[in-house]
Coordinates of C-alpha atoms and ligand atoms in Angstrom, one line a residue:
M175 CA 0.0 0.0 0.0
G176 CA 1.3 3.5 -0.9
F177 CA 2.3 6.0 1.8
F178 CA -0.5 8.5 1.0
K179 CA -3.1 5.8 1.4
K180 CA -1.6 4.6 4.7
L181 CA -1.4 8.2 5.9
K182 CA -5.0 8.8 5.1
E183 CA -6.0 5.6 6.8
R184 CA -4.1 6.7 9.9
L185 CA -5.8 10.1 9.9
F186 CA -9.3 9.2 8.8
G187 CA -9.7 5.6 9.5
A188 CA -10.1 2.9 6.9
K189 CA -13.0 4.7 5.3
E190 CA -12.4 7.7 3.0
K191 CA -13.5 11.1 4.4
D192 CA -16.8 12.1 2.9
D193 CA -18.8 15.3 3.2
T194 CA -22.0 13.5 4.3
K195 CA -20.5 12.7 7.7
D196 CA -22.0 15.7 9.5
E197 CA -25.4 14.8 8.0
Q198 CA -24.8 11.3 9.1
F199 CA -24.0 12.4 12.6
D200 CA -27.2 14.4 12.8
Q201 CA -29.2 11.5 11.4
N202 CA -27.6 9.2 13.9
E203 CA -28.4 11.5 16.7
I204 CA -32.1 11.7 15.7
Q205 CA -32.2 8.0 15.3
E206 CA -30.5 7.6 18.7
E207 CA -33.1 9.9 20.3
K208 CA -35.8 7.8 18.7
N209 CA -34.2 4.7 20.0
D210 CA -34.0 6.2 23.4
E211 CA -37.7 7.1 23.3
L212 CA -38.6 3.6 22.1
I213 CA -36.5 2.1 24.8
E214 CA -38.3 4.2 27.4
V215 CA -41.7 3.2 26.0
E216 CA -40.6 -0.4 25.9
K217 CA -39.4 -0.2 29.5
E218 CA -42.7 1.4 30.6
E219 CA -44.8 -1.2 28.8
I220 CA -42.7 -4.0 30.1
T221 CA -42.9 -2.8 33.7
K222 CA -46.7 -2.3 33.3
E223 CA -47.2 -5.8 32.1
K224 CA -44.7 -7.1 34.6
E225 CA -43.7 -9.8 32.2
I226 CA -40.1 -8.7 32.1
T227 CA -37.4 -11.2 32.1
K228 CA -33.8 -10.6 33.2
E229 CA -32.5 -11.3 29.7
E230 CA -34.7 -8.6 28.2
I231 CA -33.4 -6.0 30.6
K232 CA -29.9 -7.1 29.8
L233 CA -30.5 -6.7 26.1
I234 CA -32.0 -3.2 26.5
K235 CA -29.1 -2.1 28.6
K236 CA -26.7 -3.5 26.1
Q237 CA -28.4 -1.6 23.3
E238 CA -28.2 1.7 25.3
K239 CA -24.5 1.1 25.9
L240 CA -23.9 0.4 22.2
A241 CA -25.7 3.6 21.1
K242 CA -23.7 5.7 23.6
K243 CA -20.4 4.1 22.4
E244 CA -21.3 4.8 18.8
K245 CA -22.0 8.4 19.5
K246 CA -18.7 8.8 21.3
E247 CA -16.8 7.3 18.5
L248 CA -18.5 9.6 15.9
N249 CA -17.7 12.6 18.1
K250 CA -14.1 11.6 18.4
Q251 CA -13.9 11.2 14.6
L252 CA -15.4 14.7 14.1
I253 CA -12.9 16.3 16.5
K254 CA -10.1 14.6 14.6
E255 CA -11.4 15.9 11.3
K256 CA -11.7 19.4 12.7
K257 CA -8.0 19.2 13.7
I258 CA -7.0 17.9 10.3
N259 CA -8.9 20.8 8.6
K260 CA -7.0 23.2 10.9
Y261 CA -3.7 21.8 9.7
V262 CA -4.8 21.9 6.1
A263 CA -5.9 25.5 6.4
G264 CA -2.9 26.6 8.4
L265 CA -0.4 24.9 6.1
S266 CA -2.1 26.0 2.9
K267 CA 0.6 28.5 2.0
S268 CA 3.4 26.0 2.5
G269 CA 1.5 23.2 0.9
T270 CA 0.5 25.2 -2.2
N271 CA 4.1 26.5 -2.6
L272 CA 5.6 23.0 -2.4
T273 CA 3.0 21.5 -4.6
K274 CA 3.4 24.2 -7.2
K275 CA 7.2 23.9 -7.4
I276 CA 7.2 20.1 -7.6
R277 CA 4.5 20.1 -10.3
E278 CA 6.6 22.6 -12.2
L279 CA 9.6 20.4 -11.9
Q280 CA 7.7 17.5 -13.2
S281 CA 6.3 19.3 -16.2
N282 CA 9.8 20.7 -17.1
H283 CA 11.6 17.3 -16.8
N284 CA 10.7 14.3 -18.8
Q285 CA 12.7 11.8 -16.7
I286 CA 14.1 11.3 -13.3
D287 CA 17.8 12.0 -13.7
E288 CA 20.6 13.8 -11.8
E289 CA 19.2 17.2 -13.0
F290 CA 15.8 16.3 -11.7
F291 CA 17.3 15.5 -8.3
E292 CA 19.3 18.6 -8.2
K293 CA 16.2 20.8 -8.8
L294 CA 14.3 18.8 -6.2
E295 CA 17.1 19.4 -3.7
E296 CA 16.8 23.1 -4.3
I297 CA 13.0 23.0 -3.8
L298 CA 13.4 21.2 -0.5
I299 CA 16.2 23.5 0.8
M300 CA 14.0 26.5 -0.2
S301 CA 11.2 25.1 1.9
D302 CA 13.4 25.6 5.0
I303 CA 14.4 22.0 5.5
S304 CA 18.0 21.9 6.7
V305 CA 20.7 21.1 4.1
S306 CA 21.8 17.9 5.9
Q307 CA 18.3 16.6 6.1
V308 CA 17.6 17.4 2.5
Y309 CA 20.7 15.3 1.7
L310 CA 19.3 12.4 3.7
I311 CA 15.8 12.7 2.2
L312 CA 17.3 12.7 -1.3
E313 CA 19.5 9.8 -0.6
E314 CA 16.4 7.8 0.5
I315 CA 14.4 8.9 -2.5
K316 CA 17.2 7.9 -4.9
K317 CA 17.5 4.5 -3.2
E318 CA 13.8 3.9 -3.6
V319 CA 13.7 5.1 -7.1
K320 CA 16.5 2.7 -8.0
A321 CA 15.2 -0.3 -6.0
E322 CA 11.6 0.0 -7.4
N323 CA 12.9 1.0 -10.8
I324 CA 10.6 4.0 -10.9
T325 CA 10.6 6.0 -14.2
D326 CA 7.3 7.8 -13.8
K327 CA 8.2 11.2 -12.4
N328 CA 4.7 11.6 -10.9
L329 CA 5.2 8.7 -8.6
I330 CA 7.9 10.6 -6.8
N331 CA 5.4 12.7 -4.9
E332 CA 4.5 9.9 -2.6
I333 CA 8.1 9.0 -2.0
I334 CA 9.0 12.6 -1.0
A335 CA 6.2 12.7 1.6
D336 CA 7.1 9.3 2.9
K337 CA 10.8 10.2 3.3
M338 CA 10.0 13.5 5.0
F339 CA 7.9 11.6 7.5
V340 CA 10.5 8.9 8.1
I341 CA 13.3 11.4 8.6
Y342 CA 11.4 13.4 11.2
A343 CA 10.0 10.4 13.1
N344 CA 13.2 8.3 13.0
Q345 CA 15.4 10.7 14.7
S346 CA 13.8 10.0 18.1
T347 CA 10.4 9.4 19.6
V348 CA 8.1 12.4 19.1
N349 CA 6.9 13.7 22.4
T350 CA 4.2 16.3 22.1
K351 CA 2.5 16.0 25.5
L352 CA 2.8 18.9 27.9
N353 CA 4.3 17.7 31.2
L354 CA 1.7 19.5 33.4
D355 CA -0.3 16.7 35.0
H356 CA 1.5 16.4 38.3
S357 CA -0.5 16.8 41.5
G358 CA 0.2 20.1 43.1
L359 CA 1.4 23.1 41.2
N360 CA 2.8 22.7 37.6
V361 CA 5.1 25.4 36.3
L362 CA 5.3 26.4 32.7
L363 CA 7.9 29.0 31.7
M364 CA 7.6 30.6 28.3
V365 CA 10.7 32.1 26.6
G366 CA 11.4 33.4 23.1
V367 CA 12.4 36.6 21.3
N368 CA 10.2 39.6 21.0
G369 CA 7.1 39.2 18.9
S370 CA 7.5 35.4 18.5
G371 CA 4.1 34.9 20.0
K372 CA 4.7 34.2 23.7
T373 CA 1.9 36.1 25.2
T374 CA -0.8 35.1 22.7
S375 CA 0.4 31.4 23.0
I376 CA 0.1 31.7 26.7
A377 CA -3.5 32.8 26.3
K378 CA -4.2 29.9 24.0
I379 CA -2.6 27.4 26.3
A380 CA -4.4 28.8 29.3
N381 CA -7.6 28.6 27.5
K382 CA -7.0 24.9 26.7
L383 CA -6.0 24.1 30.3
V384 CA -9.1 25.9 31.6
L385 CA -11.3 23.9 29.3
E386 CA -9.7 20.7 30.7
G387 CA -10.8 21.9 34.1
K388 CA -7.5 23.1 35.4
R389 CA -7.1 26.2 37.6
V390 CA -4.6 28.5 36.0
I391 CA -2.6 31.5 37.2
L392 CA -0.4 33.7 35.0
A393 CA 2.7 35.7 36.1
A394 CA 3.4 38.8 34.0
A395 CA 7.2 38.6 34.3
D396 CA 7.7 40.6 31.1
T397 CA 8.2 43.8 32.9
F398 CA 10.5 45.2 30.2
R399 CA 8.1 46.1 27.4
A400 CA 5.6 48.8 28.0
G401 CA 2.2 47.3 27.1
A402 CA 3.2 43.7 27.8
V403 CA 1.4 43.6 31.1
E404 CA -1.6 45.3 29.7
Q405 CA -1.8 42.8 26.8
L406 CA -1.8 39.9 29.3
K407 CA -4.4 41.6 31.5
I408 CA -6.7 41.9 28.5
W409 CA -6.4 38.1 27.8
V410 CA -7.0 37.4 31.5
E411 CA -10.3 39.3 31.4
R412 CA -11.4 37.1 28.5
L413 CA -10.3 33.8 30.1
N414 CA -11.2 32.4 33.5
V415 CA -7.7 32.8 35.0
D416 CA -5.9 34.8 37.6
I417 CA -2.8 37.0 37.1
V418 CA 0.1 38.3 39.2
L419 CA 1.3 41.7 38.0
P420 CA 4.6 43.6 38.7
D421 CA 4.4 46.3 41.3
K422 CA 5.7 48.8 38.8
E423 CA 6.9 49.1 35.2
G424 CA 10.5 47.8 34.9
A425 CA 10.2 45.8 38.2
D426 CA 12.5 42.8 38.6
P427 CA 10.8 39.9 36.7
A428 CA 12.0 37.4 39.4
S429 CA 10.0 39.4 41.9
V430 CA 6.8 38.8 39.9
V431 CA 7.5 35.1 39.9
Y432 CA 8.1 35.2 43.7
K433 CA 4.8 37.0 44.2
A434 CA 3.1 34.4 42.0
F435 CA 4.4 31.5 44.1
E436 CA 3.3 33.3 47.3
K437 CA -0.2 33.5 45.8
T438 CA -0.3 29.8 45.0
K439 CA 0.6 28.7 48.5
N440 CA -3.0 27.6 49.4
N441 CA -3.0 25.0 46.6
E442 CA -5.7 26.8 44.7
Y443 CA -4.0 26.4 41.3
D444 CA -2.9 23.6 39.1
V445 CA -0.7 25.5 36.6
L446 CA 1.4 28.6 36.8
I447 CA 2.4 30.1 33.5
I448 CA 5.2 32.6 33.4
D449 CA 5.5 35.2 30.6
T450 CA 9.0 36.6 30.1
A451 CA 10.6 39.2 28.0
G452 CA 12.9 38.0 25.2
R453 CA 15.7 40.5 24.7
L454 CA 18.2 38.4 22.8
Q455 CA 20.2 41.5 22.0
N456 CA 21.8 41.3 25.3
K457 CA 22.5 37.7 25.9
I458 CA 24.2 38.1 29.3
N459 CA 21.3 40.0 30.7
L460 CA 18.8 37.5 29.4
M461 CA 20.9 34.7 30.8
N462 CA 21.0 36.4 34.2
E463 CA 17.3 37.2 34.1
L464 CA 16.3 33.6 33.2
A465 CA 18.8 32.1 35.7
K466 CA 17.3 34.2 38.5
I467 CA 13.7 33.3 37.5
N468 CA 14.7 29.6 37.4
K469 CA 16.3 29.9 40.9
I470 CA 13.1 31.4 42.4
I471 CA 11.0 28.7 40.8
Q472 CA 13.3 26.0 42.2
K473 CA 13.2 27.5 45.6
F474 CA 9.5 26.7 45.7
I475 CA 9.5 23.5 43.6
P476 CA 12.9 21.9 43.1
E477 CA 11.8 19.8 40.1
A478 CA 10.2 22.8 38.3
P479 CA 9.7 24.3 35.7
H480 CA 7.9 21.2 34.5
E481 CA 7.9 22.8 31.0
S482 CA 10.2 25.5 29.6
L483 CA 8.7 26.2 26.2
L484 CA 10.7 28.1 23.6
V485 CA 8.4 30.1 21.3
L486 CA 9.7 30.3 17.7
D487 CA 8.2 32.3 14.8
A488 CA 8.1 30.0 11.8
T489 CA 8.3 32.9 9.4
T490 CA 11.8 33.7 10.6
G491 CA 13.1 30.5 9.0
Q492 CA 16.7 29.5 9.5
N493 CA 17.2 32.7 11.5
G494 CA 14.7 31.4 14.1
I495 CA 16.9 28.3 14.4
L496 CA 19.9 30.5 15.2
Q497 CA 17.8 32.3 17.9
A498 CA 16.7 29.0 19.3
E499 CA 20.3 27.9 19.6
A500 CA 21.2 31.0 21.5
F501 CA 18.3 30.4 23.9
K502 CA 19.3 26.8 24.4
E503 CA 22.6 28.1 25.7
V504 CA 21.0 30.4 28.3
T505 CA 18.2 28.2 29.7
P506 CA 17.1 24.6 29.5
I507 CA 14.3 24.0 26.9
S508 CA 11.8 21.2 27.1
G509 CA 9.8 21.8 24.0
I510 CA 9.0 24.2 21.2
V511 CA 5.9 26.2 20.3
L512 CA 6.2 26.9 16.6
T513 CA 3.9 29.9 15.9
K514 CA 2.8 31.5 12.6
M515 CA 3.0 28.4 10.5
D516 CA 0.0 29.9 8.7
G517 CA 2.2 32.8 7.7
T518 CA 5.0 31.0 6.1
S519 CA 5.3 29.3 2.7
N520 CA 8.2 27.2 3.9
G521 CA 6.8 24.5 6.0
G522 CA 10.0 22.5 6.1
I523 CA 11.1 24.5 9.1
I524 CA 9.8 21.7 11.5
L525 CA 12.3 19.2 10.1
S526 CA 15.1 21.7 10.6
I527 CA 14.2 22.2 14.2
K528 CA 14.3 18.5 14.8
D529 CA 17.7 18.3 13.1
K530 CA 19.5 21.4 14.4
L531 CA 18.0 21.6 17.9
N532 CA 16.8 18.1 18.6
I533 CA 13.9 19.5 20.7
D534 CA 10.3 18.3 20.0
V535 CA 7.8 20.8 18.6
K536 CA 5.0 20.3 21.1
L537 CA 2.6 22.9 19.8
I538 CA 2.1 24.5 16.4
G539 CA 0.4 27.8 15.7
L540 CA -1.9 27.6 12.6
G541 CA -3.7 30.9 13.0
E542 CA -4.7 33.6 15.3
K543 CA -7.9 32.0 16.8
M544 CA -7.9 30.5 20.3
D545 CA -8.1 26.9 19.0
D546 CA -5.5 27.5 16.2
L547 CA -2.7 26.5 18.6
Q548 CA -2.7 22.7 18.1
E549 CA -0.7 19.8 19.6
F550 CA 1.9 18.9 17.0
D551 CA 0.8 15.9 14.9
L552 CA 3.3 14.5 12.4
D553 CA 0.6 12.8 10.3
A554 CA -1.6 15.8 10.1
Y555 CA 1.5 18.0 9.3
I556 CA 2.7 15.8 6.5
Y557 CA -0.9 15.6 5.2
G558 CA -1.4 19.4 5.3
L559 CA 1.9 19.9 3.5
T560 CA 1.6 17.3 0.8
K561 CA -2.2 17.2 0.3
G562 CA -1.9 18.9 -3.1
L563 CA 0.6 16.3 -4.2
M564 CA -1.7 13.5 -3.5
E565 CA -4.0 14.2 -6.4
N566 CA -3.7 11.5 -9.1
N567 CA -1.1 9.8 -6.9
E568 CA -3.2 7.5 -4.8
K569 CA -2.5 3.9 -5.3
Ligands
GTP830 N1 -1.1 34.3 12.1 C1 -0.6 34.0 13.3 N2 -0.3 35.0 14.2 C2 0.2 34.7 15.4 C3 0.4 33.3 15.8 N3 0.9 33.4 17.0 C4 1.1 34.7 17.4 N4 0.6 35.5 16.4 C5 0.7 37.0 16.3 O1 2.0 37.4 16.6 C6 2.0 38.7 17.2 C7 2.9 38.8 18.3 O2 2.5 37.9 19.4 P1 2.8 38.2 20.9 O3 2.1 37.0 21.6 O4 2.5 39.5 21.4 O5 4.4 37.9 20.9 P2 5.4 38.0 22.2 O6 6.4 37.0 22.0 O7 4.6 38.0 23.5 O8 6.0 39.4 22.0 P3 6.8 40.4 23.0 O9 5.9 40.5 24.2 O10 7.0 41.7 22.3 O11 8.1 39.7 23.3 C8 0.5 38.9 17.6 O12 -0.1 39.8 16.7 C9 -0.1 37.6 17.5 O13 -1.5 37.6 17.2 C10 0.1 32.3 14.8 O14 0.2 31.1 15.1 N5 -0.4 32.7 13.6
MG831 MG1 4.6 39.3 25.1

């Protein structure tokens, strides 16, 4: 079975996605309600007649259980499809760009030869995949083309997608889960350069945690930029979370963190999220500032922060990778939030991150809406990026 088909099966299940699913869901619900009513009537009648047997009750209960299970499954499937749609929409710039270039290559070259591979190499490098990984991907593609004796240039699409997947997944296990489920207070520290999307990502994460039933408190430790505190305050008003503010503008960020811990002493919170300023221009200052914040955190909880997420702007491409390397030197990083994927045409950046930094991308920003920050899903990412290449290529 081809890679595209396998990928689709993993994402959508064995059946192909079809547009009648919502309708089917509604129909099922109506039918289920009818069934419920029928069951109720049946139950009443049965009790009335007092001819009920144990087997019959068992059967009715079993039917009820099955109907509930079916509904749950269908709901799960719809949530999954919503996520995939978000990936497809958020990656449409990158996907369209990659598809267009590969289609152009195919129409300009009649056969798969060295020149074809050279051009393909260029396309992949331009999509922000690191040079060393492009080399690996190409090696793999060439091997497969040779082994399978592929001469049809259109069949290469599937192999490209397949190898991108393999190269990302093979480097290590992909861990996307936020480590914030400990009993007691969990601490999440957000770092990253100015404008990368720290504050808005904090709002999105806080929103997600609140929906999961968690009690969240924010610490506005970005005391450097005028307006940063105000921005966080606005978000807090929209979400059901508390916030600790600096006493005055330009206050010591570590003092805000200290205050936040004081406030969490009564075990009223599950997660503390700390917003920081990201002045990479002055690395020594940044290093000192983050070291001081980490020291305060560890004074209260030695094993914290449970997550130190580095926020990276996908539109900054290889430059973003350099920034990340600098951050890695000043503070430990447990995962990456890759924002603004919807704003870049070069979706290969995710592969570069894995290669150059070896840190897992845990969350990916696919737009500005609250639910546009999604847990990173390799299948959905490859699907969003290569969907355009799948046409006429499914085997
Ligand atoms: N399109 C898009 N925009 C985003 C995404 N994430 C963040 N943004 C936008 O990026 C801009 C900067 O985001 P902030 O959250 O203020 O960035 P910051 O890192 O807190 O910036 P500083 O506080 O200046 O250090 C805002 O306009 C956000 O709406 C994303 O995934 N997609
Ligand atoms: Mg900010």
